[in-house]
Coordinates of C-alpha atoms in Angstrom, one line a residue:
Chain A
X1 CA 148.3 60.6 85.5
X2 CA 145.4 59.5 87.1
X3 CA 145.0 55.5 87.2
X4 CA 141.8 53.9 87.1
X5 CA 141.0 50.6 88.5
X6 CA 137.9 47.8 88.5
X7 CA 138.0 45.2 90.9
X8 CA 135.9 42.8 93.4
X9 CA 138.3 42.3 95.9
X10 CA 138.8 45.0 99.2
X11 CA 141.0 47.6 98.4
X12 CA 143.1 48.9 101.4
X13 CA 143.4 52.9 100.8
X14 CA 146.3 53.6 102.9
X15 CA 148.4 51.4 100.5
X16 CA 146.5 53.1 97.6
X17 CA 147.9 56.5 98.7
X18 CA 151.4 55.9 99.7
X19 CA 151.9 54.2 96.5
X20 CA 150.2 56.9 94.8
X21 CA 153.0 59.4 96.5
X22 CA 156.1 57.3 96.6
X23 CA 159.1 59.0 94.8
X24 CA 157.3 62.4 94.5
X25 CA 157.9 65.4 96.0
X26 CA 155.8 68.0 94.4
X27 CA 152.8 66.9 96.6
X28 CA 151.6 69.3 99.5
X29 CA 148.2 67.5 99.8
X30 CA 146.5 64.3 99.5
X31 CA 142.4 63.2 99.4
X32 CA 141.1 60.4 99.5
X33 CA 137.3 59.2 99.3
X34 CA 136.2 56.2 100.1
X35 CA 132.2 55.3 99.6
X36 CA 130.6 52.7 101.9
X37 CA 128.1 50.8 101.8
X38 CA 125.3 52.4 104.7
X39 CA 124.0 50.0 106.8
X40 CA 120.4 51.1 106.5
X41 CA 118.1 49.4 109.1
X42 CA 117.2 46.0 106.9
X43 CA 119.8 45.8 104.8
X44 CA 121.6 42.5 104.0
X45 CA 123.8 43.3 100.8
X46 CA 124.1 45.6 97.6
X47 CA 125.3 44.3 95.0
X48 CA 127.4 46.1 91.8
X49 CA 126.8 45.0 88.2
X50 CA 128.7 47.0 85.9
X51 CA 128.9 46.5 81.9
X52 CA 132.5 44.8 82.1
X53 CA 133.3 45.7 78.4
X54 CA 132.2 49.5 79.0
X55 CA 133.0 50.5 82.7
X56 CA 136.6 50.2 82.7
X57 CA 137.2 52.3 79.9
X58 CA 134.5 54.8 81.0
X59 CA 136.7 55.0 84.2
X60 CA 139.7 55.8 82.5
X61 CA 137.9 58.5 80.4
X62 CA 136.9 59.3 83.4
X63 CA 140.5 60.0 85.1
X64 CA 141.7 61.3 81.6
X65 CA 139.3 63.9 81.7
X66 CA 140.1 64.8 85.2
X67 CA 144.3 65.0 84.6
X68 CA 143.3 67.8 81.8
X69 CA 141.3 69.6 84.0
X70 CA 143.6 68.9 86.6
X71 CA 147.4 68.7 85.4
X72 CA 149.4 69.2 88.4
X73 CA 147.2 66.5 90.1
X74 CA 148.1 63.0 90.0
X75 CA 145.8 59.8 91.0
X76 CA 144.1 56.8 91.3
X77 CA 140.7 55.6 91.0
X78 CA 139.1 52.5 92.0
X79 CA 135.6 51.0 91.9
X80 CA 134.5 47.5 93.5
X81 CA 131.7 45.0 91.9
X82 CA 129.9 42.3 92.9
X83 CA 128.2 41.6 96.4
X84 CA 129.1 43.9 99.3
X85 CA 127.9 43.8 102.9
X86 CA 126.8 47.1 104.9
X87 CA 130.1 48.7 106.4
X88 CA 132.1 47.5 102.9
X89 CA 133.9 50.1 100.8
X90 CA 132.8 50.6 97.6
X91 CA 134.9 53.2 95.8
X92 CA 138.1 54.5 96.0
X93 CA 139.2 58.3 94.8
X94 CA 142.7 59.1 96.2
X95 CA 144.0 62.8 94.3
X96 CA 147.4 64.1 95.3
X97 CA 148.8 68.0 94.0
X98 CA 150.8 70.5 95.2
X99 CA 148.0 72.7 96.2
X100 CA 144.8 71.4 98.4
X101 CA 142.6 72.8 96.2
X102 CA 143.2 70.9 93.2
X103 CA 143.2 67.9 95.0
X104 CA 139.8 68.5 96.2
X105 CA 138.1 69.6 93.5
X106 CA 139.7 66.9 91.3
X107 CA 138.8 63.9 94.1
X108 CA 135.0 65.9 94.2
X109 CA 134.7 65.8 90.3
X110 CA 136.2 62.5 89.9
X111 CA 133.3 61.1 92.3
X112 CA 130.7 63.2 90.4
X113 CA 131.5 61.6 87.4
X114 CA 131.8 58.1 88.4
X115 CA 127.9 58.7 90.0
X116 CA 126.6 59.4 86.7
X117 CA 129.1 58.1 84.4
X118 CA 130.4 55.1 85.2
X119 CA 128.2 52.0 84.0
X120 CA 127.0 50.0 87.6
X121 CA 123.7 49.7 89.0
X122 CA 123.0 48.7 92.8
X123 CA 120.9 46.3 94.0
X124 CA 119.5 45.7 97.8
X125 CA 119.1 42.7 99.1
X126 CA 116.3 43.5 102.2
X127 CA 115.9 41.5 105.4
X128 CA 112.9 40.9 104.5
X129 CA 113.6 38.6 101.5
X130 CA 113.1 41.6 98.6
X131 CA 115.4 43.1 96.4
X132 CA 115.4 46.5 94.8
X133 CA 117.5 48.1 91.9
X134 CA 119.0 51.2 93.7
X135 CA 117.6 54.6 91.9
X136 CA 119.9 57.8 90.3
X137 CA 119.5 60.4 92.5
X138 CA 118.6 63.8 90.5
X139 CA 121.0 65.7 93.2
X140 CA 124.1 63.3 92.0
X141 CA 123.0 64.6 87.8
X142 CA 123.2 68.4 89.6
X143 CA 126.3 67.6 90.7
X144 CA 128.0 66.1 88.0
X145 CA 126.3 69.4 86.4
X146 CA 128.7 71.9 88.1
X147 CA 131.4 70.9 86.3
Chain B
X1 CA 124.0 40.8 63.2
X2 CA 124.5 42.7 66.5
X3 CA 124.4 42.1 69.9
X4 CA 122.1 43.7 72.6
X5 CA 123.1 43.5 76.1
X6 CA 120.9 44.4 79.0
X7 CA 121.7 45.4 82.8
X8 CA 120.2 45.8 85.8
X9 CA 116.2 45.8 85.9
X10 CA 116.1 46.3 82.3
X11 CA 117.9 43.1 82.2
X12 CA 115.5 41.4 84.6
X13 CA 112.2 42.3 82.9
X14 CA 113.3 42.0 79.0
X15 CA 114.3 37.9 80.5
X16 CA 117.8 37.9 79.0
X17 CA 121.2 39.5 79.2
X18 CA 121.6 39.8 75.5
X19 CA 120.4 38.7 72.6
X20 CA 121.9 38.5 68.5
X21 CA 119.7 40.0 65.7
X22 CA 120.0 41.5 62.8
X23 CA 119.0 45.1 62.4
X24 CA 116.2 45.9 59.9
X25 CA 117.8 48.0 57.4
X26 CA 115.2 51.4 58.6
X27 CA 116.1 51.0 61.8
X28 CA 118.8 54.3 62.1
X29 CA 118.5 55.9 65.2
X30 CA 118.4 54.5 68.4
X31 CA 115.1 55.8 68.7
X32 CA 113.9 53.8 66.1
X33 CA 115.0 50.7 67.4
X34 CA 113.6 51.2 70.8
X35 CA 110.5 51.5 69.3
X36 CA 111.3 48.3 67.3
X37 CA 112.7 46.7 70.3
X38 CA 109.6 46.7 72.0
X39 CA 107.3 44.8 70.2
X40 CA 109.5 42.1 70.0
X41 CA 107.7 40.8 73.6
X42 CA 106.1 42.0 76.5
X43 CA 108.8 42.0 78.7
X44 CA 111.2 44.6 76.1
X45 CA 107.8 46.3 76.0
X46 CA 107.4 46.6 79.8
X47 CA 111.4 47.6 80.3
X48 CA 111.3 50.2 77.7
X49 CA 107.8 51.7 78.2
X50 CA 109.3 54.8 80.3
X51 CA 111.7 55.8 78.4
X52 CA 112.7 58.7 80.4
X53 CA 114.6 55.7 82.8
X54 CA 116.7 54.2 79.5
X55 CA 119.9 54.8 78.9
X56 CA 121.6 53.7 75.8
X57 CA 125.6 52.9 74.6
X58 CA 126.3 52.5 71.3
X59 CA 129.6 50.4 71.1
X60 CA 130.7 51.3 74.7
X61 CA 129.6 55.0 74.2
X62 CA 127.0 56.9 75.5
X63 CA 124.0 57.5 72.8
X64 CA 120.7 59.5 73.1
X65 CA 117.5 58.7 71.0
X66 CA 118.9 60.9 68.1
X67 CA 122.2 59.1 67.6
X68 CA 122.5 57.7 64.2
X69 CA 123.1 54.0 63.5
X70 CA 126.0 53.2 61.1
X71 CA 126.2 49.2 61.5
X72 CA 126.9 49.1 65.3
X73 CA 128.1 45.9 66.3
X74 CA 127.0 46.1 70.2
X75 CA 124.3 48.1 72.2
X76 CA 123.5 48.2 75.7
X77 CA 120.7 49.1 77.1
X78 CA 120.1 49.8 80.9
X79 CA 118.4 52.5 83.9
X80 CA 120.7 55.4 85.0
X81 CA 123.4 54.3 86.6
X82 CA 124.0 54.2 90.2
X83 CA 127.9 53.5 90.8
X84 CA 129.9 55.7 93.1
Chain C
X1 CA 132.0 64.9 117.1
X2 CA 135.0 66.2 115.2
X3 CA 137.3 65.6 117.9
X4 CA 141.3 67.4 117.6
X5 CA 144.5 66.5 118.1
X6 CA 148.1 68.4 119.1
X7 CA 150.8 66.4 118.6
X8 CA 154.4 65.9 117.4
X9 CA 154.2 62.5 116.3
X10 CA 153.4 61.2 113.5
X11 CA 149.8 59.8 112.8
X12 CA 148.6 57.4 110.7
X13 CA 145.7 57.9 108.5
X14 CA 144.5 54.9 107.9
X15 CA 144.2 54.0 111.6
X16 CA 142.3 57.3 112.6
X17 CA 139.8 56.9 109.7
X18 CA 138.8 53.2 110.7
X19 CA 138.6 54.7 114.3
X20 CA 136.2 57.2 113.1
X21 CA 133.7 54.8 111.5
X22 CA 134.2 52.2 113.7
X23 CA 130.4 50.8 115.5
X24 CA 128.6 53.2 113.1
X25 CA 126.7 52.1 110.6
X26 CA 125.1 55.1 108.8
X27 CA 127.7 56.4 107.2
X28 CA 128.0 55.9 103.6
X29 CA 131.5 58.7 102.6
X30 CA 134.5 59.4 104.1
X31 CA 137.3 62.4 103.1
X32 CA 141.0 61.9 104.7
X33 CA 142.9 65.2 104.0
X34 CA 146.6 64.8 104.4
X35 CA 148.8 68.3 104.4
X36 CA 152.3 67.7 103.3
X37 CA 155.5 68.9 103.6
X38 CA 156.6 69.8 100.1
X39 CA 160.1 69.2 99.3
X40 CA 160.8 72.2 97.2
X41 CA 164.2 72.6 96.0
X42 CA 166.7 73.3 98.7
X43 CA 164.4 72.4 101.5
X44 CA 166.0 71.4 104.6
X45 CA 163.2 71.2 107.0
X46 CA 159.9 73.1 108.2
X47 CA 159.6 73.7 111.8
X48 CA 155.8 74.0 113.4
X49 CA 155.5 76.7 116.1
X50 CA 152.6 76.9 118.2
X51 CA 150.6 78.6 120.6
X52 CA 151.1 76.2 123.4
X53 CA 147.7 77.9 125.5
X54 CA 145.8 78.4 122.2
X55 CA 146.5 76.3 119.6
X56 CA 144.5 73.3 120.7
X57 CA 141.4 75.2 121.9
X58 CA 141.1 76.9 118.6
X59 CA 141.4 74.1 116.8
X60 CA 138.5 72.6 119.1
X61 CA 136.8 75.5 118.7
X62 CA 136.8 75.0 114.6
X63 CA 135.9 71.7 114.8
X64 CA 132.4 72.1 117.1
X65 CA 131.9 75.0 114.8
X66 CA 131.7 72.3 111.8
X67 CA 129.6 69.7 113.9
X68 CA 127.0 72.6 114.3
X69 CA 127.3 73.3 110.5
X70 CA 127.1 69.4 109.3
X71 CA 125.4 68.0 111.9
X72 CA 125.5 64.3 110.9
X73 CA 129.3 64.6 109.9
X74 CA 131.9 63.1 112.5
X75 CA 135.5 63.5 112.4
X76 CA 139.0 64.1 113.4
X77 CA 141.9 66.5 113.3
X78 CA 145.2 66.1 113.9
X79 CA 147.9 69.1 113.5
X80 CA 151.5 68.1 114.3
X81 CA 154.3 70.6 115.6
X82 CA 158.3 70.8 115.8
X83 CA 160.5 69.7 113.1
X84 CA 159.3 68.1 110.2
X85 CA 160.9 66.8 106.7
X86 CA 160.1 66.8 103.6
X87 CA 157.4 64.3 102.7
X88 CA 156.0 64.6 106.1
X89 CA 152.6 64.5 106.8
X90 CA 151.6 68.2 108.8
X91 CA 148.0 67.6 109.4
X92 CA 144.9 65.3 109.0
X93 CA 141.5 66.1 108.5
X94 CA 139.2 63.1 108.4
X95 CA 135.5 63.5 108.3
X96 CA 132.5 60.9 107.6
X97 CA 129.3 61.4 106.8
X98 CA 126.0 60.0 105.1
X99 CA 126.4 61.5 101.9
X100 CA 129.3 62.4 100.2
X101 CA 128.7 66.2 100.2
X102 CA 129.1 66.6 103.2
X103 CA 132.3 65.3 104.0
X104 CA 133.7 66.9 101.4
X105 CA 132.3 70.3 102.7
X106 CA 132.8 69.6 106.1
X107 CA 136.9 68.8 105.0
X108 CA 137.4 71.9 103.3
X109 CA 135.9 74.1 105.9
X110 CA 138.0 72.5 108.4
X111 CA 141.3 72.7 106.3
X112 CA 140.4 76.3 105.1
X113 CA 140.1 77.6 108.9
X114 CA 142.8 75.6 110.0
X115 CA 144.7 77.4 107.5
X116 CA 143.7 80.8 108.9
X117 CA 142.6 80.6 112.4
X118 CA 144.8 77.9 114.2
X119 CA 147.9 79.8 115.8
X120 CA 150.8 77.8 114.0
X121 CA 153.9 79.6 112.5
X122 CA 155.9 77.6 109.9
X123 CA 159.6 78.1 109.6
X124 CA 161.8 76.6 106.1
X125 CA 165.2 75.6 106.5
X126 CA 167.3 76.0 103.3
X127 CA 169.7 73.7 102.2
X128 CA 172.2 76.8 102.1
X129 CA 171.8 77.8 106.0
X130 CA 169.5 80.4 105.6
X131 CA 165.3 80.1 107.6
X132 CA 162.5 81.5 106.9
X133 CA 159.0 82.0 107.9
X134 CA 156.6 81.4 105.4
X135 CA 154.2 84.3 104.7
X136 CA 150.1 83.9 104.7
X137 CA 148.7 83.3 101.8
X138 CA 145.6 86.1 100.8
X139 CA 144.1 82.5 98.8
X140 CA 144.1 81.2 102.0
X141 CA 141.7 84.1 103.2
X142 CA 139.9 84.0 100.6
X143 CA 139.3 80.1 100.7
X144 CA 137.8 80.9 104.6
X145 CA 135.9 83.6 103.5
X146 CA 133.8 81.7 101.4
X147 CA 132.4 79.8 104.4
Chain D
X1 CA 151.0 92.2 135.7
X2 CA 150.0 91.0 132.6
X3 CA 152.2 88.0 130.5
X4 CA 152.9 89.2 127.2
X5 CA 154.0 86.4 124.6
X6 CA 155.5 86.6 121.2
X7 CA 155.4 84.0 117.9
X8 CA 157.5 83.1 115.0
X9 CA 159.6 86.1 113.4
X10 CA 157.6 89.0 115.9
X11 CA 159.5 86.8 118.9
X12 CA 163.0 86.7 116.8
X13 CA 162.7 90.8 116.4
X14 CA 161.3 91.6 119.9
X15 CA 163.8 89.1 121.3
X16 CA 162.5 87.3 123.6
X17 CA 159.1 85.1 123.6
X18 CA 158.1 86.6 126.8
X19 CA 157.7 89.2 129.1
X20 CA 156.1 90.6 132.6
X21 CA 154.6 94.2 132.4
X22 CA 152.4 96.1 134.3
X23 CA 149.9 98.0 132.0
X24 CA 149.8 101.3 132.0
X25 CA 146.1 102.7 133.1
X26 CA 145.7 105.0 130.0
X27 CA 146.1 102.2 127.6
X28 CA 142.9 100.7 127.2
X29 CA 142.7 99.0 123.5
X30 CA 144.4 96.7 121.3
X31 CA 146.1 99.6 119.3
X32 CA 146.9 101.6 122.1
X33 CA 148.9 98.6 123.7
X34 CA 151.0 98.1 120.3
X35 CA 151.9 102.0 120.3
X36 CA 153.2 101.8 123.4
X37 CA 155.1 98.4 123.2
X38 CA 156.7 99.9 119.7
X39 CA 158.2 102.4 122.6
X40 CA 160.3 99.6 124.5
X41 CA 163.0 99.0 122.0
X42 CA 164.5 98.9 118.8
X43 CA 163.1 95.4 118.5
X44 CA 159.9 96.5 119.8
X45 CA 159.6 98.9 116.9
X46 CA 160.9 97.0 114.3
X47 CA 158.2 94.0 115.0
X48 CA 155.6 96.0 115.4
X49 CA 156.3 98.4 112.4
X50 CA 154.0 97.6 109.7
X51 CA 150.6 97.2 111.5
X52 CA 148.9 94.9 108.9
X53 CA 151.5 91.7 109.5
X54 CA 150.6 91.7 113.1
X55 CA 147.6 89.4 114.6
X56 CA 146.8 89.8 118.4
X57 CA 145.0 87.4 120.6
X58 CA 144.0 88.8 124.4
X59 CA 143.4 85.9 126.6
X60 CA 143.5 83.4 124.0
X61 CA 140.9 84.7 121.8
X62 CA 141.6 87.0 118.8
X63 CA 141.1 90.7 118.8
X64 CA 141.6 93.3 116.9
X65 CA 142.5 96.9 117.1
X66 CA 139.8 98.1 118.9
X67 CA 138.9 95.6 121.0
X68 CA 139.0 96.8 124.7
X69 CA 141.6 95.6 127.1
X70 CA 139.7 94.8 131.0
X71 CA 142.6 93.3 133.1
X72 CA 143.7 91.0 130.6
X73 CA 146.0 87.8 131.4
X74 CA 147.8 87.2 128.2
X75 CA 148.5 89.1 125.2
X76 CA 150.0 87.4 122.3
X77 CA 151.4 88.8 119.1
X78 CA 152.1 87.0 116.2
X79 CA 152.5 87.1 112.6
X80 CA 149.7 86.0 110.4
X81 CA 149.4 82.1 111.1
X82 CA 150.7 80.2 107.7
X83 CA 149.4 76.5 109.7
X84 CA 147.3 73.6 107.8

């Protein structure tokens, strides 16, 4: 089972992951992810819109996908919207299996995915008072690719 | 009737984040109604002139330009995303 | 950096990780490892022997041989020894980098050579009285080769 | 006078997880060392039986076979490490 959720609030990854273990024993190695928002000279903000009907459910198509590939692996996915400031955590992946490298491979795809799959679009807020809508990287499609 | 929904810049330059209309009956592909889409102003004709930077869903599903039509009742239209 | 840690205590992930990205802004993924100690049926206990003289070097030596291979990645390592439980956490790779890649890389690298190159020796206590030392793993060779 | 030390299950057969000795002149590699230490005792022997379960470092760095021995310090023999 790997749980998927979509939030605005911080989420706090150490809480994520010990929940994520609690009353199992099967587990001989955990991963977790976490994306940040860089601090690139000038920056003031990025800020996620997401298709709120959509990107939930494409998230937990997402993690569906990923427990077939993946069935010894258990985990829990979560992606933040709205305004963030440099330094904030955007995404959570936390995978957890008996083997490290399920849990890697699974945490690696499940990030993959949510780059090209999951419906959110960034935009920068500059210093300088512009804004820009954040472009997909062609090297994010190659790596969802791989799989 | 059917509702359009637009994100991100697509959102910005069409002027609206959705709109109601009624799909012409010979509009069956999404193709087709991109190409109807944008001569309804110049803004939906600015957002959707590259078309190479659209994505489409069809009722919360990805689509491509080929993907038939059957009386969708929502469709979204948007840039590659850039979650994660 | 990828700094590395000997010790018997406990660590806390959570706590090492904000450590690691704390005062830098350019660092936009971060991969926390955790090794644990499965509790397979019967399992008493797993006791860490080490290299006293050794163990910590090579483990510094594996981690300045990442820093050379990701250059922008930073991290920490943290291998524990003695007697632990199931459950337990064993070890701790946390890495951060720009992109997300790279932290994932620069994890696996470090995890697969800790696995084969740091001098530690694990030992199972079964619930019926009987030890044993748990034999390499020719996965676990092949996982470093690939580097 | 060299320190020889011994880890996990090659220290429970040897019996002991250390020892002084002085090394003889003619033994001048790795390999040679191990043939000559499978002389000491039945522990000796037994540890140090089956060649391909035995890892060596000299000085703290690993070696192998062939690798030369100049006036080492410390030589440690140990099972295949099983850490991480």
């Amino acid at each position: 089972m790997i749980a998927a959720r979509l939030q605005s609030e911080p989420f706090d990854s150490a809480i994520v992951q010990a929940a994520l273990l609690a009353g199992r024993t099967d587990l001989g190695a955990a991963v977790a992810f976490t994306g940040l928002v860089r601090a690139d000279e000038g920056l003031v903000a990025l800020t996620l819109e997401h298709y709120p009907a959509m990107t939930l459910a494409q998230m937990q198509a997402i993690a569906a996908d990923a427990a077939v590939r993946w069935p010894n692996t258990i985990g829990t996915i979560i992606h933040r919207h709205g305004r963030l400031l440099p330094g904030d955590s955007i995404v959570l992946v936390v995978t957890a299996s008996p083997h490290r490298a399920h849990a890697f491979a699974a945490a690696q795809f499940l990030m993959d995915w949510l780059k090209t799959k999951a419906p959110f679009w960034k935009r920068e807020e500059w210093a300088d008072g512009t804004t820009r809508w954040v472009e997909a990287k062609g090297i994010d499609d190659a790596a969802a690719e791989r799989w | 009737m059917m509702q359009l929904l637009y994100f991100a810049w697509v959102r910005e330059m069409v002027g609206t984040d959705s709109e109601t209309i009624t799909l012409p009956a010979d509009i069956t592909t999404v193709a087709a109604l991109l190409d109807w889409l944008a001569t309804r102003s110049p803004g939906h004709a600015a957002a959707l002139a590259d078309r190479s930077r659209i994505r489409i869903a069809v009722d919360q599903g990805f689509a491509t330009p080929a993907t038939p039509l059957n009386n969708p009742r929502e469709i979204a239209i948007f840039p590659p995303v850039t979650g994660g």
